[in-house]
Coordinates of C-alpha atoms in Angstrom, one line a residue:
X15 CA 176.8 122.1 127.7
X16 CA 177.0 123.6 124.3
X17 CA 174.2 120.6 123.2
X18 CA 172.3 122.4 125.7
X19 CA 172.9 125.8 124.5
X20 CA 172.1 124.6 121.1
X21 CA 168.7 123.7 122.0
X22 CA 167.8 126.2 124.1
X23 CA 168.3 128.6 120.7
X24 CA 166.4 126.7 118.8
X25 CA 163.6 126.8 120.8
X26 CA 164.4 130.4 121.4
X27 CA 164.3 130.7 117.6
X28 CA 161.3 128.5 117.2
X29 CA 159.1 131.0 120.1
X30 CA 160.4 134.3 118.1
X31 CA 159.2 132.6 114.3
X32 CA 156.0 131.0 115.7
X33 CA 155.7 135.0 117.7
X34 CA 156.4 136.6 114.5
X35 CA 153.7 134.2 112.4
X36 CA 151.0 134.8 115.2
X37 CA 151.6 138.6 114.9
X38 CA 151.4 138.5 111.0
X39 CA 148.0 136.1 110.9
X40 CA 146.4 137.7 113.9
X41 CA 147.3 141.6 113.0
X42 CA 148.9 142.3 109.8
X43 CA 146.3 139.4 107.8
X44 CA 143.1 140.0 110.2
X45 CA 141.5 141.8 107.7
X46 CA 141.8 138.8 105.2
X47 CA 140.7 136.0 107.2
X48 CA 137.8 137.6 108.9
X49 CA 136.6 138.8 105.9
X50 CA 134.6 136.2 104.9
X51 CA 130.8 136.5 106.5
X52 CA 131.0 132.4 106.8
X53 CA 134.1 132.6 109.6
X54 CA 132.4 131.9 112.7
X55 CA 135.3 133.4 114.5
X56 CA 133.4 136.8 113.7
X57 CA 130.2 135.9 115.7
X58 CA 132.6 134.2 118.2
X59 CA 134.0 137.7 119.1
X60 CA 130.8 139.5 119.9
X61 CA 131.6 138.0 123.1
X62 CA 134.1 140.5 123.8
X63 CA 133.7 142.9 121.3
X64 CA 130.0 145.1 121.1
X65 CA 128.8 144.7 117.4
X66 CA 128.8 148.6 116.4
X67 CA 125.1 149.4 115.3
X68 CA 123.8 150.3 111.7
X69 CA 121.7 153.4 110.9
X70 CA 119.8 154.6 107.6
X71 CA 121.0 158.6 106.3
X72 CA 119.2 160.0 108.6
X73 CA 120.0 158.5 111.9
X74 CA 117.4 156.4 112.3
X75 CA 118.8 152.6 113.9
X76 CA 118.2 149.7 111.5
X77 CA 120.4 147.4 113.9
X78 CA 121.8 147.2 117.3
X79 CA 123.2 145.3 119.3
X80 CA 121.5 145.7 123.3
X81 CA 122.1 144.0 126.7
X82 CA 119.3 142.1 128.0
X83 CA 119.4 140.1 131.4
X84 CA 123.1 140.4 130.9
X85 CA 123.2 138.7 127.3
X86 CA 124.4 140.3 123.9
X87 CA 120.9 140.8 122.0
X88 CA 121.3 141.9 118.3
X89 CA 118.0 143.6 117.6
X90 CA 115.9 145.1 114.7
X91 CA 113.7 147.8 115.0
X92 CA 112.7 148.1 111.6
X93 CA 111.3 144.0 111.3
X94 CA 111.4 142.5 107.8
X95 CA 111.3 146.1 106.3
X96 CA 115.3 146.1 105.2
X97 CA 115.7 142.9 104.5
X98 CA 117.1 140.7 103.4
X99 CA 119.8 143.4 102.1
X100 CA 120.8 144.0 106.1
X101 CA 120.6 140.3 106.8
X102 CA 121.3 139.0 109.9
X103 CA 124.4 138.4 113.1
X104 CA 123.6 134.9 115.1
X105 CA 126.1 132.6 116.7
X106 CA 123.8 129.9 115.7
X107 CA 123.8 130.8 111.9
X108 CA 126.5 133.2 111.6
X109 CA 126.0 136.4 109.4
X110 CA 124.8 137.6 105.9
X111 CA 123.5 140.7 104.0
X112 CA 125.3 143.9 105.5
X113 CA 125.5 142.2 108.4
X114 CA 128.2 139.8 107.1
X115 CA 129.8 142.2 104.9
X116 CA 130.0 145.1 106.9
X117 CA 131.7 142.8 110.0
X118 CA 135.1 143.6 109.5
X119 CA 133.6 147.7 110.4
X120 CA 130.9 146.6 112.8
X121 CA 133.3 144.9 115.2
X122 CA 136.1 147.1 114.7
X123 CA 138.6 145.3 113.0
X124 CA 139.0 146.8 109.3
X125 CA 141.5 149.1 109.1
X126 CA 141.9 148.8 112.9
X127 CA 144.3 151.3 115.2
X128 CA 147.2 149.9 117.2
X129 CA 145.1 150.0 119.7
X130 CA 142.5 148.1 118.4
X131 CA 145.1 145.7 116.9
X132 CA 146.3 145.1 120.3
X133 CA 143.1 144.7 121.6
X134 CA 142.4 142.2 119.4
X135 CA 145.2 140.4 119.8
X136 CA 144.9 140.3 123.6
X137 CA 141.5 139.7 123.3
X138 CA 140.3 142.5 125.4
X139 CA 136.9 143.5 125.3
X140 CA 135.7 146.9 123.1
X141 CA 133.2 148.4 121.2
X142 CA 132.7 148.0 117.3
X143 CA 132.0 151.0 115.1
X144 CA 129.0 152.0 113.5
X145 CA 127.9 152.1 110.2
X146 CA 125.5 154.7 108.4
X147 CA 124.1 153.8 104.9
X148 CA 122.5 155.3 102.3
X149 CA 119.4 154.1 102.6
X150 CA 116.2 156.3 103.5
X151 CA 113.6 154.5 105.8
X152 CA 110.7 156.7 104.8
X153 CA 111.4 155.2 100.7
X154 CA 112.1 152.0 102.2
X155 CA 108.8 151.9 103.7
X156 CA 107.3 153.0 100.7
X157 CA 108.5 150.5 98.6
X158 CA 108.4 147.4 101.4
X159 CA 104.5 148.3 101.5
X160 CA 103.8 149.3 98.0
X161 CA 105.6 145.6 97.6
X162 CA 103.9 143.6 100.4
X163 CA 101.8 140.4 99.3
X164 CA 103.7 140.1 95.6
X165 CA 106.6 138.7 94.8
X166 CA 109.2 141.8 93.8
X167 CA 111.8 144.2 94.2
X168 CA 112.4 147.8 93.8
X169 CA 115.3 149.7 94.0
X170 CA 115.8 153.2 94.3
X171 CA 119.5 155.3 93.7
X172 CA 120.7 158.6 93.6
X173 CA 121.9 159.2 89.7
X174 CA 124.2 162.0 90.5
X175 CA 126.3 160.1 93.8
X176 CA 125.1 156.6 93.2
X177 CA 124.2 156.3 96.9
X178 CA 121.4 153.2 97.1
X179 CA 118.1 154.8 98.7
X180 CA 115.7 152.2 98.8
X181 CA 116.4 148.3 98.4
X182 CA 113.1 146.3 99.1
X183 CA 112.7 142.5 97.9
X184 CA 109.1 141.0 98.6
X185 CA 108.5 138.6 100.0
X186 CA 111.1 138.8 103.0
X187 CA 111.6 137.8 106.4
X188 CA 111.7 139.7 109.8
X189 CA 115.7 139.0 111.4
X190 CA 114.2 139.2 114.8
X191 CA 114.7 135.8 117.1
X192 CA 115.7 134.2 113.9
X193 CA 117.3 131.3 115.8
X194 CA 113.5 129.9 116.7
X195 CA 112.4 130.6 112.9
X196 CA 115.2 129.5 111.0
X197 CA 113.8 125.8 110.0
X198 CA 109.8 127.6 109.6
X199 CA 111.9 129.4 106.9
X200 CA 114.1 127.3 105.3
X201 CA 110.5 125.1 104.7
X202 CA 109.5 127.8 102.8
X203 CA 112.1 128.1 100.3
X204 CA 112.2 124.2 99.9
X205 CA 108.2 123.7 99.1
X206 CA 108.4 121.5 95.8
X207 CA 105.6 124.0 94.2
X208 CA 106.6 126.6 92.4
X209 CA 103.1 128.8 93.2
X210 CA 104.2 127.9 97.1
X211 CA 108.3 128.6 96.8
X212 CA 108.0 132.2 98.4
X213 CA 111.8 132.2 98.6
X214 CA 112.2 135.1 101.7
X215 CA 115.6 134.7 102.0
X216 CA 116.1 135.6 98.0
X217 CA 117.8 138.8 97.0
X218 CA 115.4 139.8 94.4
X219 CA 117.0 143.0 93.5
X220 CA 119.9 140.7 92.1
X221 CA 118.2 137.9 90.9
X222 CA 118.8 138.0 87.3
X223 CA 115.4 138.4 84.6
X224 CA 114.6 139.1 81.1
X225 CA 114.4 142.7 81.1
X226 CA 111.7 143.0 78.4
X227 CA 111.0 146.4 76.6
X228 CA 113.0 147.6 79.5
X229 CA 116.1 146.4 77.8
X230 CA 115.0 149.4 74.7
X231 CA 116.6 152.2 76.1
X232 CA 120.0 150.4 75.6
X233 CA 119.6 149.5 72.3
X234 CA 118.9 152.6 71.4
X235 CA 122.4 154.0 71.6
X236 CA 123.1 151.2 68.9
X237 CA 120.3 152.9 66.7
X238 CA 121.9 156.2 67.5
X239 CA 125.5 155.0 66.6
X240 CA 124.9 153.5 63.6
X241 CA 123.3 156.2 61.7
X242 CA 119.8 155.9 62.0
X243 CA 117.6 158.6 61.5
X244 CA 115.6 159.2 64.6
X245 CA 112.6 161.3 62.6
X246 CA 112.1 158.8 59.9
X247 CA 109.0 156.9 60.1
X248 CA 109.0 153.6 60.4
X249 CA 105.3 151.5 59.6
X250 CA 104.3 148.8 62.8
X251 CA 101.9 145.9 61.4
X252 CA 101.8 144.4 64.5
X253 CA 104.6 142.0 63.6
X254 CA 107.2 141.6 61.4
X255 CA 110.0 138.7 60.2
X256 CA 113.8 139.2 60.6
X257 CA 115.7 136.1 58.9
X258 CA 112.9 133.9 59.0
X259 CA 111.4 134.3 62.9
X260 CA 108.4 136.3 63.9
X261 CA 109.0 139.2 66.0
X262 CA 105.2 139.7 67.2
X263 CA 104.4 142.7 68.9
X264 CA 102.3 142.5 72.2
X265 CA 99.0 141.5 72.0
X266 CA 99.9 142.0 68.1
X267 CA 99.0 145.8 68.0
X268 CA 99.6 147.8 65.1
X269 CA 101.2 150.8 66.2
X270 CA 101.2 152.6 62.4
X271 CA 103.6 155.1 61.5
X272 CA 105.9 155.7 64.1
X273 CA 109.6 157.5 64.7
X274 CA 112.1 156.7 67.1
X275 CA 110.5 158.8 70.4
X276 CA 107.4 156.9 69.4
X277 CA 108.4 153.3 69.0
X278 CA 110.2 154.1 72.4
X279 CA 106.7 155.4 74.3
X280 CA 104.5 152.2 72.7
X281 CA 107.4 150.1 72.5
X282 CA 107.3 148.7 69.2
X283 CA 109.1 145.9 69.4
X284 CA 109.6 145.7 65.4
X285 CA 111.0 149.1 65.3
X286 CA 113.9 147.9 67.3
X287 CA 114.4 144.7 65.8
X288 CA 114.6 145.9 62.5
X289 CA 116.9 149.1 63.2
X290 CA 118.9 146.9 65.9
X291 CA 119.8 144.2 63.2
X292 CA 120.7 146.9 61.0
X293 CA 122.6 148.5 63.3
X294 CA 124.5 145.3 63.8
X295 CA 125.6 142.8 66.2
X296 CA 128.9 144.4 66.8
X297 CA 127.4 147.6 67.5
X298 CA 125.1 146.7 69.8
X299 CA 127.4 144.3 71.9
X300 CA 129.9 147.6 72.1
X301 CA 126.6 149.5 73.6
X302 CA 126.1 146.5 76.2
X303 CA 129.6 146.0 77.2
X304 CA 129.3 149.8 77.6
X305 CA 126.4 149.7 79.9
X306 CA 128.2 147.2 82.2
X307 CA 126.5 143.8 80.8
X308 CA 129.4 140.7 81.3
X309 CA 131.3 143.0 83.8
X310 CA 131.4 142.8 87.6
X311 CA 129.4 145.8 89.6
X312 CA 131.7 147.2 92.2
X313 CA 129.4 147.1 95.6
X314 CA 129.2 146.1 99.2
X315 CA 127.5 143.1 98.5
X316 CA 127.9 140.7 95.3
X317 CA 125.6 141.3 92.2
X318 CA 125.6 138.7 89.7
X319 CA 126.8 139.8 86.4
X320 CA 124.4 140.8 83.5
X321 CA 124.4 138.8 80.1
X322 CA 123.1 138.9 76.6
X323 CA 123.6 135.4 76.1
X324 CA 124.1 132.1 77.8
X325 CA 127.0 130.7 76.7
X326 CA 129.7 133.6 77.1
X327 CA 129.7 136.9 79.4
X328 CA 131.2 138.7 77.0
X329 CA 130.1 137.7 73.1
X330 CA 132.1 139.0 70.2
X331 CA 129.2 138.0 67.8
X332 CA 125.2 137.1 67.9
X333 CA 124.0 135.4 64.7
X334 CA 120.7 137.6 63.2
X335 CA 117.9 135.9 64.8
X336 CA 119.7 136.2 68.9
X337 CA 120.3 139.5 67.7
X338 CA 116.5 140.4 66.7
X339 CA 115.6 138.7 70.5
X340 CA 118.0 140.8 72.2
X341 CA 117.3 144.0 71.0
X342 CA 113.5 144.6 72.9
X343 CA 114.9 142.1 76.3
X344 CA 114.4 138.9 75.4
X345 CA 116.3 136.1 73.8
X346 CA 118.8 135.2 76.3
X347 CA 119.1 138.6 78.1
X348 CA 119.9 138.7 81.8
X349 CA 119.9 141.5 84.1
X350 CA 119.8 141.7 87.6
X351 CA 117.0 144.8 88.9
X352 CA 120.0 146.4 90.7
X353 CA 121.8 146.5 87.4
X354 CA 118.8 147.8 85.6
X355 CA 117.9 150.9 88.1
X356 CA 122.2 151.8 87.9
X357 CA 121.6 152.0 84.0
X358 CA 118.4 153.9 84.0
X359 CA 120.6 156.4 86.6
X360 CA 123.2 156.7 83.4
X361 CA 120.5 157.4 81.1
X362 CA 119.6 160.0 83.9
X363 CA 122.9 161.3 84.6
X364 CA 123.9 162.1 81.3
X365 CA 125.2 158.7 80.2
X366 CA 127.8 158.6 83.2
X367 CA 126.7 155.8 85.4
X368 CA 128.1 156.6 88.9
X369 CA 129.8 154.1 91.3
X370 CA 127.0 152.2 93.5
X371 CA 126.9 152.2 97.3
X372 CA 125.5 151.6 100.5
X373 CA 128.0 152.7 103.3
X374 CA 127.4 156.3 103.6
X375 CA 130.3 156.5 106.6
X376 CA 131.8 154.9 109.6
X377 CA 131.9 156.0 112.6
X378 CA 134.3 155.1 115.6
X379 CA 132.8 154.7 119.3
X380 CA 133.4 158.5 119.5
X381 CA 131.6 159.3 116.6
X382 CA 134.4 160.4 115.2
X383 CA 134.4 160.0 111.3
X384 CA 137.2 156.5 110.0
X385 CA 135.3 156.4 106.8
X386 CA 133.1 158.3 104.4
X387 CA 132.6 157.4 100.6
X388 CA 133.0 159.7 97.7
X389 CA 131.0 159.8 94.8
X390 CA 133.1 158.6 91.6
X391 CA 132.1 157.3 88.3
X392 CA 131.8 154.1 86.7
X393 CA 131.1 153.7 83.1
X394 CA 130.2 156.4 80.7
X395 CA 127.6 154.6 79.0
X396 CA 126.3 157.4 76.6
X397 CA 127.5 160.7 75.4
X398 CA 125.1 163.4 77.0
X399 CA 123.2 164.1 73.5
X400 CA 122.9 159.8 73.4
X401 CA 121.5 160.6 77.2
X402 CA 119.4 163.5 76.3
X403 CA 117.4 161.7 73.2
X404 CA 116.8 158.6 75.3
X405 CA 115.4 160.8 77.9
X406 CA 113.4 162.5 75.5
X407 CA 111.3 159.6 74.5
X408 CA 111.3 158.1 77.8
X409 CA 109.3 161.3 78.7
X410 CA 107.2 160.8 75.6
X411 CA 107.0 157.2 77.3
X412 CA 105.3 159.0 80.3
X413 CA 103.2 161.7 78.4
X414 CA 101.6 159.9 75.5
X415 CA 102.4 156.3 75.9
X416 CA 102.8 153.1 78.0
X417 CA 104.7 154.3 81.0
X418 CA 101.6 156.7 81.6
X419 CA 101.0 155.1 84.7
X420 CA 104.0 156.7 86.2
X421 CA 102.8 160.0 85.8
X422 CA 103.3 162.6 88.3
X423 CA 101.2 166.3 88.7
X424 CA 103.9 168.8 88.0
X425 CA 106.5 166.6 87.5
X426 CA 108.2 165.7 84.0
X427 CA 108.7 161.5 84.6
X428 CA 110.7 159.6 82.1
X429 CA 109.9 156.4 82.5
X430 CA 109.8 153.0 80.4
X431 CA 107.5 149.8 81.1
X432 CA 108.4 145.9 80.4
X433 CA 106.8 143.0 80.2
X434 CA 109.1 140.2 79.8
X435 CA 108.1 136.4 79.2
X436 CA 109.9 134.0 81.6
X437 CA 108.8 131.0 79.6
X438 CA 106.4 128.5 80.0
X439 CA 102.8 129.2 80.6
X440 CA 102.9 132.2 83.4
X441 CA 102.5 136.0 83.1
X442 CA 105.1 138.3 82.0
X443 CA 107.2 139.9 84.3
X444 CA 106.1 143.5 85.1
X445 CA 109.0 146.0 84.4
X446 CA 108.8 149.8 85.1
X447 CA 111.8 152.0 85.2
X448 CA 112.2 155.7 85.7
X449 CA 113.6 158.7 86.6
X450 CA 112.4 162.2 87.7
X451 CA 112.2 165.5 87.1
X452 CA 113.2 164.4 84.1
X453 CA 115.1 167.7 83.6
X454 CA 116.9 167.6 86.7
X455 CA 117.2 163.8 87.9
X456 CA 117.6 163.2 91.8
X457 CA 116.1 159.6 92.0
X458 CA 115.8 156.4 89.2
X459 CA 114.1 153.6 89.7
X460 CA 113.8 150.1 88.6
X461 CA 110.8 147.8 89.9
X462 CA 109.9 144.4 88.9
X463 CA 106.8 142.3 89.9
X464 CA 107.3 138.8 89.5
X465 CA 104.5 137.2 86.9
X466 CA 102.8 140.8 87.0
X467 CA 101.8 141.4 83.7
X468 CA 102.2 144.2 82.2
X469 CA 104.9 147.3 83.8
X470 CA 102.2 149.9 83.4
X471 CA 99.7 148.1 85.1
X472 CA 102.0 146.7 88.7
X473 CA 104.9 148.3 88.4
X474 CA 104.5 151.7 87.5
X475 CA 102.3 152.6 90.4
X476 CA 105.3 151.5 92.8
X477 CA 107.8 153.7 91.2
X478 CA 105.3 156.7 91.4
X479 CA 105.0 155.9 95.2
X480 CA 108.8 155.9 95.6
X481 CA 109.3 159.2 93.5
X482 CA 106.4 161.2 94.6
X483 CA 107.7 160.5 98.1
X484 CA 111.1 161.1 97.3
X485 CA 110.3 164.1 95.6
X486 CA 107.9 165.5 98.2
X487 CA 111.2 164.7 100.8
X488 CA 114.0 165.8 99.3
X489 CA 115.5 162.5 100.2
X490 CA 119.5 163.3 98.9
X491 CA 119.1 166.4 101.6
X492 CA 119.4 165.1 105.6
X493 CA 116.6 166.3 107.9

């Protein structure tokens, strides 16, 4: 008899451990294992659970999910316009973009209620929250048709909040019966020829490029913090030699006698070769690291980290000739668009560069508010009279030199082109980044066209569209 008893407690025992484990993996560690946009079990529980839908600031539905002929339908309204940033929710090919990251919100499960928790434990059927971002469909559009037929991105942010306005990467895919077009796609991005690889599914805005001249407006707090005179007058012959290599500038124009606000607007790429090595490698490697190059971007989604050189995130030294490279965006510099429109913000901000994001709030099935995100800071990148100089020639930039394209009527633009060489026998990369009024920022910009020659040319005009339209609607204000 007491054998008996034994058993029955250990069983009784076993039940309340094997209880106590299902309560702490199903409840108290749901967050963690559903987490990752890969776990199927996430799509699996849209049987029960109604994905919660995904709107831009102003209300306007970028997702939802609908019932049609009685099955679950997750459907787009906007097309190809928002992706591949919002991605995509199929049972077939589970989730990505916001649709995989926001998952844990969109079916209700981050930090969930009791009564969600025991509604998901019991599997009972409910209804997911929704989720509003930052982004504004009318600068989406903008930039998604300003884009269309090249090969690009363009991203837009808020330099006081950091709230993401516009995301666009070209060419991209419409999310709509994806099921059906999936192996269509996948073709594409496999094609052997580089001219043919249209790569859809590529996030562009965090694939990582030479910036070019771009890169100018960093290393100029290195000028600035080593001592150099700003006024002086430097003399451009078109090309110059730093410990034995050539530092040509473009199409080997002279520029003449130029200062610093100068060599900024025709970017002279001697000018900051020859200051930048004097400034020194350490200084300028303090000015990177201060700008966020080698360090990971908190966001929503994962942006690959920025470098100055392949071999370490993080350098402690560059010999003279890396240095030279570096200084005007080439060399080994990487940087990711996204990272390069959240520095021009600092520069536009007064050197503070603000936390990114993309989730505006959360909203339960009442609409009543679980989540809203606060604007905090990131990095203070440059002191507000580093800030304020940069801005100064960037507007010179705008005025009287390369980034003229970007001008606006009645509006002071800072702005700053780039024409960065990939390598091999292809054209440049076309940079163009800005920020307006330049006297009272409310939106910067960073667009690159793929092999697009030169950033006044084919990417200026696309940050003109953005800001004008920006500008013209007040986008940081709701309707």
């Amino acid at each position: 008899m007491r054998g008996v008893r034994q058993v029955a407690l250990g069983m009784a025992f076993s039940f309340f451990v094997l209880s106590l484990g299902l309560v702490y993996w199903q409840v108290v560690q749901a967050d963690t294992l559903l987490q990752n946009s890969a776990n199927r079990r996430l799509i699996l529980m849209e049987s029960r659970v109604t994905r919660g839908g995904i709107f831009d600031r102003n209300g306007e539905i970028i997702a939802q999910t609908q019932t049609v002929e009685g099955k679950k339908v997750r459907t787009y309204p906007k097309g190809e316009m928002f992706e591949p940033v919002l991605g995509y929710s199929s049972v077939k090919l589970g989730a990505a973009g916001l649709e995989g990251s926001l998952a844990d919100w969109l079916l209700g499960i981050k930090n969930a209620t009791p009564t969600q928790a025991v509604q998901q434990l019991f599997a009972l059927p409910r209804q997911g929250n929704d989720v509003v971002l930052t982004l504004d469909s009318r600068l989406q559009s903008i930039a998604y048709n300003a884009l269309k037929g090249k090969m690009g991105t363009a991203v837009a942010i808020d330099p006081r909040t950091g709230e993401v306005l516009a995301m666009v990467s070209q060419p991209s895919f419409n999310p709509t019966n994806l099921d059906q077009k999936w192996s269509e796609l996948i073709s594409q991005e496999e094609k052997r020829s580089l001219a043919e690889k249209q790569r859809p599914l590529e996030h562009r805005y965090f694939s990582l490029f030479p910036p070019g001249s771009t890169m100018k407006v960093v290393t100029s707090a290195a000028l600035f913090r080593s001592g150099v005179n700003t006024t002086d007058l430097y003399q451009c012959q078109g090309s110059t030699i730093i410990n034995g290599q050539v530092i040509p500038e473009q199409n080997d124009k002279a520029h003449g006698w130029v200062n610093y606000n100068m060599a900024l607007a025709e970017s002279c790429n001697t000018y900051f070769a020859t200051f930048g090595v004097q400034a020194g490698d350490k200084t300028f490697l303090s000015v990177v690291k201060g700008f966020g190059f080698g360090q990971k971007i908190p966001f929503e989604l994962n942006v690959p980290r920025s470098s100055i050189t392949k071999e370490s995130m993080n350098p402690t030294a560059l010999n003279t000739n890396l240095l030279a490279a570096s200084t005007f965006g080439q060399g080994e510099v990487l940087v990711s668009p996204f990272h390069m429109a959240l520095m021009t913000a600092g520069i536009a901000n007064h050197g503070v560069i603000m936390t990114p994001h993309i989730v505006e709030r959360v909203l339960d099935s009442s609409q009543d508010v679980l989540f809203e995100q606060k604007p905090e800071p990131w990095l203070t990148a440059l002191s507000k009279e580093e800030a304020d100089k940069i801005t100064s020639a960037m507007v010179t930039a705008v005025t009287d030199g390369t980034a003229a394209p970007g001008a606006l009527p009645n509006v002071q633009v800072a702005g700053k082109t780039g024409s960065a060489e990939p390598g091999g026998d292809v054209l440049t990369h076309a940079w163009y980044i800005s920020f307006a009024p330049a006297e009272d920022p409310q939106i910067a910009v960073a667009v690159i066209v793929e092999n697009g020659g030169t950033g006044g040319g084919n990417a200026a005009p696309i940050a003109r569209q953005i800001i004008q339209e920006a500008l013209n609607q007040k986008v940081g204000d709701k309707k």
